Amino acid sequence: MVLCRACNNELREPFLSLGNSPLSNTFLSKEDLNKTEPYYPLEVYICEKCFLVQLEEFETPKNIFTDYLYFASYSDSWLQHCKKYTDMIIERFGINQNSFVFEIASNDGYLLQYFKQYGIPVLGVEPAANVAEAAKKIGIPTDVAFFDTSYAKKMEADGKLADLIIGNNVLAHNPNLNDFVEGLKIALKPDCIITMEFPHLLKLIEENQFDTIYHEHFSYFSFYTVQKLFEFHNLELFDVEEIPTHGGSLRIYAKHKEDDSNRITNRVKDLLAKEKSARLLDLKTYYNFKKKVESTKRKLLQFLIHAKNEGRKIVGYGAPAKGNTLLNYCGIRTDFLDYTIDRSPHKQNKYLPGTHIPIKHPDEIKEDKPDYVLILPWNIKDEIMEQMSFIREWGGKFVVPIPEVKVF
Ligand SMILES: [Zn+2]
């Protein structure tokens, strides 16, 4: 029996199955290729009470996130996004040298570095020791740990409560949602704020982003559901922004319920209305989504089969977690994609989980002159097409798989 991890309601059958899939960020070395890989069913549930969309927890976060190959600083557009956020939040809420900024899942210091430039005291908490090491190297104090209520209680005991708590792309990664949000409540100073960013379920559904479903993302949130979840812990969402990152995310602003220094903006009410009119609170929406996903798979395979029959050479760009859902679900291996390339040296010379597609250095493409480059991180396709525009010299074209296959 599967229970909703937000409201404990008993869940019915999954509304979508993406087959069996290995963990998306377990890249393989050459020696690993002959070993058994663990596969887990990628099945997606919806809660009829609070409308949380979730996967079952097959692997603990400890096994997933303590050795991780995702370094946030390798995307230029993401860094620009973080710099802009820093300047905005400092200005709007008067964050200064006397404030304490605390970030959960602070990765390689990609964000806190900008607060540090203003002399604002910061602390990050990051479970992956190898990634935290990179943050420490650039002078960002980082605890190697998971954030939970016991971590928050320690902050409280040490008198180190936060003026600003930031959590970007971490809410989905934590299967113990209620413990996590209760931790936020404990770690936050009175009259202070929390901001969190996470991919918006509305975009996932509307723009067919089924590949963002993978085992590391335990939950998928609408604003409606997050508001409920925070309410359970006496936290109130007083503002929200729709932002373009990761194919369309929300940035929520939370405060203690008893704090009335920040008024609730109209954007809260407007977004709830928007979600309702997009039928996010209607189970039929989710069952229709399944049909769309299956049709996308057939269209992508049709394109690849046609290109291969014409003798075209196809390679991939990027090795993001979502690429692995797409490739495993569609059964795309080296029979379609010769290899993929990635700018991160941590991924080069490894292999994608499940499909065993090799990951190479971007320069490989210049030698190889493929006809098509399939962009797996479609959310940054503009940045990639600009970086790689030299493929036009030999008539190379870009292909984007989501929301549906399209050639550029
Ligand atoms: Zn629920």
Coordinates of C-alpha atoms and ligand atoms in Angstrom, one line a residue:
M1 CA 0.0 0.0 0.0
V2 CA 1.4 3.4 -1.0
L3 CA 0.6 6.4 1.2
C4 CA 0.7 10.1 0.2
R5 CA 3.9 11.5 1.7
A6 CA 2.2 14.9 2.3
C7 CA -1.2 14.0 3.8
N8 CA -0.9 10.2 4.5
N9 CA -3.9 9.4 2.3
E10 CA -4.0 5.9 0.8
L11 CA -3.2 6.0 -2.9
R12 CA -4.8 4.2 -5.8
E13 CA -3.1 2.5 -8.8
P14 CA -0.4 4.6 -10.5
F15 CA -1.7 6.8 -13.4
L16 CA 1.5 6.5 -15.4
S17 CA 4.2 3.9 -15.8
L18 CA 7.5 4.8 -17.5
G19 CA 8.8 1.2 -17.2
N20 CA 11.8 0.1 -15.2
S21 CA 14.6 2.6 -14.8
P22 CA 18.0 2.7 -13.0
L23 CA 18.7 5.7 -10.8
S24 CA 19.3 8.7 -13.2
N25 CA 22.6 9.9 -11.8
T26 CA 24.4 6.6 -11.4
F27 CA 26.8 7.1 -14.3
L28 CA 28.9 4.0 -15.1
S29 CA 32.6 3.5 -15.5
K30 CA 33.9 1.1 -18.2
E31 CA 34.4 -1.6 -15.5
D32 CA 30.7 -1.2 -14.4
L33 CA 29.3 -2.1 -17.8
N34 CA 29.4 -5.8 -17.2
K35 CA 27.9 -5.6 -13.7
T36 CA 24.2 -5.9 -12.7
E37 CA 22.4 -2.6 -12.6
P38 CA 19.5 -2.1 -10.2
Y39 CA 16.3 -1.1 -12.0
Y40 CA 13.2 0.2 -10.2
P41 CA 9.7 0.7 -11.5
L42 CA 9.1 4.3 -12.5
E43 CA 5.4 4.5 -11.6
V44 CA 3.7 7.7 -10.8
Y45 CA 0.8 8.2 -8.3
I46 CA -1.6 11.0 -7.6
C47 CA -3.2 11.8 -4.2
E48 CA -7.0 12.4 -4.5
K49 CA -7.0 14.5 -1.4
C50 CA -4.0 16.9 -1.7
F51 CA -3.1 16.3 -5.4
L52 CA 0.6 15.5 -4.6
V53 CA 2.1 13.6 -7.5
Q54 CA 4.7 11.1 -6.3
L55 CA 6.9 8.1 -6.9
E56 CA 7.5 5.3 -4.4
E57 CA 10.7 5.5 -2.5
F58 CA 12.9 2.6 -3.6
E59 CA 16.3 4.0 -2.7
T60 CA 17.0 6.1 0.3
P61 CA 18.3 9.6 -0.3
K62 CA 21.5 8.5 1.6
N63 CA 22.2 6.0 -1.2
I64 CA 21.3 8.4 -3.9
F65 CA 22.8 11.7 -2.9
T66 CA 26.0 11.1 -0.9
D67 CA 28.1 10.7 -3.9
Y68 CA 26.6 12.7 -6.7
L69 CA 27.9 14.0 -10.1
Y70 CA 25.7 17.0 -10.4
F71 CA 27.7 20.3 -10.1
A72 CA 25.4 23.3 -10.5
S73 CA 28.2 25.6 -11.7
Y74 CA 28.5 24.1 -15.1
S75 CA 25.5 25.9 -16.6
D76 CA 26.0 29.6 -17.4
S77 CA 22.3 30.4 -17.6
W78 CA 21.7 28.9 -14.1
L79 CA 24.5 31.0 -12.6
Q80 CA 23.0 34.2 -14.2
H81 CA 19.7 33.2 -12.7
C82 CA 21.3 32.9 -9.2
K83 CA 23.1 36.2 -9.4
K84 CA 19.9 37.9 -10.3
Y85 CA 18.0 36.2 -7.5
T86 CA 20.7 37.3 -5.0
D87 CA 20.5 41.0 -6.0
M88 CA 16.6 40.9 -5.9
I89 CA 16.3 39.3 -2.5
I90 CA 18.9 41.5 -0.9
E91 CA 17.1 44.6 -2.1
R92 CA 13.6 43.4 -1.4
F93 CA 14.1 42.1 2.1
G94 CA 17.1 44.2 3.3
I95 CA 19.5 41.2 3.7
N96 CA 22.8 42.6 4.9
Q97 CA 26.1 41.8 6.7
N98 CA 24.2 41.2 9.9
S99 CA 21.9 38.6 8.3
F100 CA 22.5 34.9 8.2
V101 CA 21.7 33.1 4.9
F102 CA 21.3 29.4 5.0
E103 CA 21.0 27.2 1.9
I104 CA 19.8 23.6 1.8
A105 CA 21.4 21.4 -0.9
S106 CA 23.9 24.2 -1.5
N107 CA 25.8 22.0 -4.1
D108 CA 29.1 23.5 -5.1
G109 CA 28.4 27.0 -3.8
Y110 CA 26.9 28.1 -7.1
L111 CA 24.5 30.4 -5.3
L112 CA 26.0 31.3 -1.9
Q113 CA 29.1 32.7 -3.7
Y114 CA 27.1 35.7 -4.7
F115 CA 25.9 36.5 -1.1
K116 CA 29.6 36.1 0.0
Q117 CA 30.6 38.7 -2.5
Y118 CA 28.5 41.2 -0.5
G119 CA 30.1 40.1 2.8
I120 CA 26.9 38.4 4.0
P121 CA 27.5 35.4 6.3
V122 CA 26.4 32.2 4.7
L123 CA 26.2 28.5 5.5
G124 CA 25.3 25.6 3.1
V125 CA 24.3 22.1 3.9
E126 CA 24.9 19.5 1.2
P127 CA 24.8 15.7 1.5
A128 CA 27.3 14.9 -1.3
A129 CA 30.8 15.2 0.2
N130 CA 32.5 15.4 -3.2
V131 CA 30.2 18.3 -4.3
A132 CA 30.5 20.1 -0.9
E133 CA 34.3 19.9 -1.3
A134 CA 34.1 22.1 -4.4
A135 CA 32.1 24.7 -2.4
K136 CA 34.7 24.7 0.4
K137 CA 37.4 25.3 -2.1
I138 CA 35.8 28.6 -3.1
G139 CA 35.4 29.6 0.6
I140 CA 31.7 28.7 1.2
P141 CA 31.2 27.1 4.6
T142 CA 29.4 23.9 4.0
D143 CA 28.2 21.1 6.3
V144 CA 28.1 17.6 4.7
A145 CA 24.7 16.5 5.9
F146 CA 21.0 16.1 5.1
F147 CA 18.7 18.8 6.4
D148 CA 15.9 17.5 8.6
T149 CA 14.3 18.3 12.0
S150 CA 17.3 17.1 14.0
Y151 CA 19.6 19.3 12.0
A152 CA 17.3 22.3 12.5
K153 CA 17.1 21.6 16.2
K154 CA 20.9 21.7 16.4
M155 CA 20.8 25.1 14.6
E156 CA 18.3 26.3 17.2
A157 CA 20.4 25.0 20.1
D158 CA 23.4 26.7 18.7
G159 CA 21.5 30.0 18.4
K160 CA 22.1 30.0 14.7
L161 CA 18.6 30.5 13.2
A162 CA 18.4 31.8 9.7
D163 CA 17.2 35.2 8.3
L164 CA 16.8 33.7 4.9
I165 CA 16.5 30.0 4.1
I166 CA 16.9 29.0 0.5
G167 CA 16.1 25.6 -1.0
N168 CA 16.4 25.3 -4.8
N169 CA 15.4 22.0 -6.3
V170 CA 15.5 20.1 -3.1
L171 CA 11.8 19.8 -2.1
A172 CA 11.3 17.1 -4.7
H173 CA 14.4 15.3 -3.6
N174 CA 13.3 14.6 0.0
P175 CA 10.9 11.7 0.6
N176 CA 10.4 12.7 4.2
L177 CA 8.4 15.8 3.2
N178 CA 6.8 16.6 6.6
D179 CA 10.0 16.2 8.5
F180 CA 11.7 18.5 6.0
V181 CA 9.1 21.3 6.2
E182 CA 8.9 21.0 10.0
G183 CA 12.7 21.5 9.9
L184 CA 12.2 24.8 8.0
K185 CA 9.8 26.0 10.6
I186 CA 12.3 25.3 13.3
A187 CA 15.3 26.8 11.5
L188 CA 13.7 30.1 10.6
K189 CA 14.0 33.2 12.8
P190 CA 10.8 35.1 13.6
D191 CA 9.8 37.7 11.0
C192 CA 12.2 36.1 8.4
I193 CA 11.6 34.3 5.2
I194 CA 12.1 31.1 3.2
T195 CA 12.3 30.9 -0.6
M196 CA 12.2 27.7 -2.5
E197 CA 12.3 26.9 -6.2
F198 CA 11.0 23.7 -7.7
P199 CA 9.7 22.6 -11.1
H200 CA 6.0 23.4 -11.5
L201 CA 3.6 20.4 -12.0
L202 CA 1.5 22.6 -14.2
K203 CA 4.4 22.9 -16.7
L204 CA 5.2 19.2 -16.4
I205 CA 1.6 18.4 -17.5
E206 CA 1.0 21.2 -20.0
E207 CA 4.4 20.9 -21.7
N208 CA 4.7 17.1 -21.6
Q209 CA 7.9 17.1 -19.5
F210 CA 7.5 13.5 -18.5
D211 CA 11.3 13.0 -18.7
T212 CA 11.7 15.1 -15.5
I213 CA 10.2 12.2 -13.7
Y214 CA 12.9 10.0 -12.2
H215 CA 13.7 8.2 -9.0
E216 CA 15.7 11.1 -7.5
H217 CA 12.5 13.3 -7.8
F218 CA 10.2 11.7 -5.2
S219 CA 7.5 14.3 -5.5
Y220 CA 6.0 16.8 -8.1
F221 CA 4.3 19.9 -6.8
S222 CA 1.5 22.3 -7.7
F223 CA 1.3 25.5 -5.8
Y224 CA -2.0 24.2 -4.3
T225 CA -0.2 21.2 -2.8
V226 CA 2.8 23.1 -1.5
Q227 CA 0.5 25.6 0.2
K228 CA -1.3 22.8 2.0
L229 CA 2.0 21.1 3.0
F230 CA 3.4 24.3 4.5
E231 CA 0.1 25.0 6.2
F232 CA 0.4 21.7 8.1
H233 CA 3.5 23.2 9.7
N234 CA 2.2 26.7 10.4
L235 CA 4.1 28.2 7.5
E236 CA 2.3 30.5 5.1
L237 CA 3.1 31.2 1.5
F238 CA 2.9 35.0 1.0
D239 CA 4.2 35.3 -2.5
V240 CA 5.0 33.2 -5.6
E241 CA 6.7 33.8 -9.0
E242 CA 6.6 31.7 -12.1
I243 CA 10.1 31.5 -13.4
P244 CA 11.5 29.9 -16.5
T245 CA 14.2 27.6 -15.0
H246 CA 14.1 23.9 -15.5
G247 CA 11.3 24.2 -18.1
G248 CA 9.1 26.3 -15.8
S249 CA 9.5 26.5 -12.0
L250 CA 7.8 28.2 -9.1
R251 CA 9.7 30.4 -6.6
I252 CA 7.7 30.4 -3.4
Y253 CA 8.1 32.8 -0.5
A254 CA 7.2 31.5 3.0
K255 CA 7.0 33.0 6.4
H256 CA 5.8 32.0 9.9
K257 CA 2.0 32.0 10.0
E258 CA 2.1 34.3 13.1
D259 CA 4.3 36.8 11.3
D260 CA 2.3 39.6 9.6
S261 CA 5.2 41.8 8.4
N262 CA 4.7 40.5 4.9
R263 CA 1.3 40.8 3.2
I264 CA 0.0 38.0 1.0
T265 CA 0.2 39.2 -2.6
N266 CA -2.4 38.8 -5.3
R267 CA -0.1 36.4 -7.1
V268 CA -1.0 33.7 -4.5
K269 CA -4.7 33.9 -5.3
D270 CA -4.1 34.3 -9.1
L271 CA -1.9 31.2 -9.3
L272 CA -4.3 29.0 -7.4
A273 CA -7.0 30.1 -9.8
K274 CA -4.8 29.4 -12.8
E275 CA -4.0 25.9 -11.5
K276 CA -7.7 25.2 -11.0
S277 CA -8.7 26.4 -14.5
A278 CA -5.9 24.2 -15.9
R279 CA -7.7 21.3 -14.2
L280 CA -4.8 20.4 -12.0
L281 CA -7.3 19.4 -9.3
D282 CA -9.1 17.0 -11.6
L283 CA -7.9 13.3 -11.8
K284 CA -8.9 13.1 -15.5
T285 CA -6.0 15.5 -16.4
Y286 CA -3.5 12.9 -15.1
Y287 CA -5.0 10.0 -17.0
N288 CA -5.0 12.0 -20.2
F289 CA -1.4 12.9 -19.6
K290 CA -0.5 9.2 -19.9
K291 CA -1.8 9.1 -23.5
K292 CA 0.2 12.1 -24.4
V293 CA 3.4 10.6 -23.1
E294 CA 2.9 7.4 -25.0
S295 CA 2.3 9.3 -28.2
T296 CA 5.5 11.4 -27.7
K297 CA 7.5 8.2 -27.4
R298 CA 6.1 6.9 -30.7
K299 CA 6.8 10.2 -32.5
L300 CA 10.4 10.4 -31.2
L301 CA 11.1 6.8 -32.3
Q302 CA 9.5 7.4 -35.7
F303 CA 11.9 10.3 -36.2
L304 CA 15.0 8.4 -35.1
I305 CA 14.1 5.3 -37.2
H306 CA 13.5 7.4 -40.3
A307 CA 16.9 9.3 -39.8
K308 CA 18.8 6.1 -39.3
N309 CA 17.2 4.5 -42.4
E310 CA 18.5 7.5 -44.3
G311 CA 22.0 6.7 -43.0
R312 CA 22.2 9.8 -40.8
K313 CA 24.6 10.0 -37.9
I314 CA 22.9 11.1 -34.6
V315 CA 24.6 12.0 -31.3
G316 CA 23.3 13.4 -28.1
Y317 CA 24.1 16.6 -26.2
G318 CA 24.3 16.5 -22.5
A319 CA 23.9 13.8 -19.8
P320 CA 21.2 15.3 -17.5
A321 CA 19.1 13.0 -15.3
K322 CA 16.0 13.7 -17.4
G323 CA 17.9 12.4 -20.5
N324 CA 18.1 9.0 -18.8
T325 CA 14.4 8.8 -18.3
L326 CA 13.7 9.7 -21.9
L327 CA 16.3 7.2 -23.3
N328 CA 15.4 4.3 -21.0
Y329 CA 11.7 4.8 -21.5
C330 CA 12.0 5.0 -25.2
G331 CA 14.6 2.3 -25.5
I332 CA 17.1 4.5 -27.2
R333 CA 20.7 3.1 -27.0
T334 CA 23.8 3.2 -29.2
D335 CA 21.7 1.8 -32.0
F336 CA 20.3 5.3 -32.4
L337 CA 22.7 7.6 -30.5
D338 CA 26.4 6.9 -31.1
Y339 CA 27.4 8.8 -28.0
T340 CA 26.5 12.0 -26.1
I341 CA 28.7 14.9 -25.1
D342 CA 28.9 16.8 -21.8
R343 CA 30.9 19.9 -20.7
S344 CA 31.3 18.5 -17.2
P345 CA 34.6 16.6 -16.8
H346 CA 33.0 14.6 -14.0
K347 CA 30.7 12.9 -16.6
Q348 CA 33.1 12.6 -19.5
N349 CA 34.4 9.0 -20.2
K350 CA 31.5 7.5 -18.3
Y351 CA 28.4 5.8 -19.6
L352 CA 24.7 6.6 -19.2
P353 CA 22.9 4.3 -16.7
G354 CA 20.7 1.7 -18.4
T355 CA 21.4 2.6 -22.0
H356 CA 25.2 2.5 -21.7
I357 CA 25.6 5.4 -24.2
P358 CA 29.2 6.7 -23.8
I359 CA 29.7 10.3 -22.7
K360 CA 32.4 12.2 -24.5
H361 CA 34.1 15.6 -24.6
P362 CA 32.3 18.3 -26.7
D363 CA 35.2 18.6 -29.1
E364 CA 34.4 15.1 -30.3
I365 CA 31.6 16.5 -32.4
K366 CA 33.9 18.8 -34.4
E367 CA 35.8 15.7 -35.6
D368 CA 32.8 13.6 -36.2
K369 CA 30.4 16.1 -37.9
P370 CA 27.1 14.3 -37.0
D371 CA 23.9 15.1 -39.0
Y372 CA 21.7 15.5 -35.9
V373 CA 22.5 16.5 -32.3
L374 CA 19.6 15.5 -29.9
I375 CA 19.5 18.0 -27.1
L376 CA 18.7 16.2 -23.9
P377 CA 18.6 19.2 -21.5
W378 CA 15.9 20.9 -23.7
N379 CA 15.3 23.5 -20.9
I380 CA 18.6 25.2 -22.0
K381 CA 18.3 24.5 -25.7
D382 CA 18.9 28.2 -26.7
E383 CA 22.2 28.3 -24.7
I384 CA 23.3 25.0 -26.3
M385 CA 22.3 25.9 -29.9
E386 CA 24.4 29.1 -29.5
Q387 CA 27.4 27.3 -28.0
M388 CA 27.3 24.6 -30.7
S389 CA 26.2 26.8 -33.7
F390 CA 29.4 25.6 -35.5
I391 CA 27.5 22.3 -36.5
R392 CA 25.7 24.4 -39.1
E393 CA 29.0 24.6 -41.0
W394 CA 28.5 21.0 -42.2
G395 CA 24.7 21.2 -42.3
G396 CA 24.2 19.7 -38.9
K397 CA 20.8 20.2 -37.2
F398 CA 19.6 20.2 -33.6
V399 CA 16.7 18.0 -32.5
V400 CA 14.7 18.7 -29.3
P401 CA 12.5 15.8 -28.0
I402 CA 10.2 17.7 -25.6
P403 CA 7.3 18.8 -25.7
E404 CA 7.5 17.0 -29.0
V405 CA 10.2 16.1 -31.4
K406 CA 11.3 19.2 -33.4
V407 CA 14.2 19.8 -35.7
F408 CA 16.1 23.2 -35.6
Ligands
ZN1 ZN -2.1 13.7 -0.2

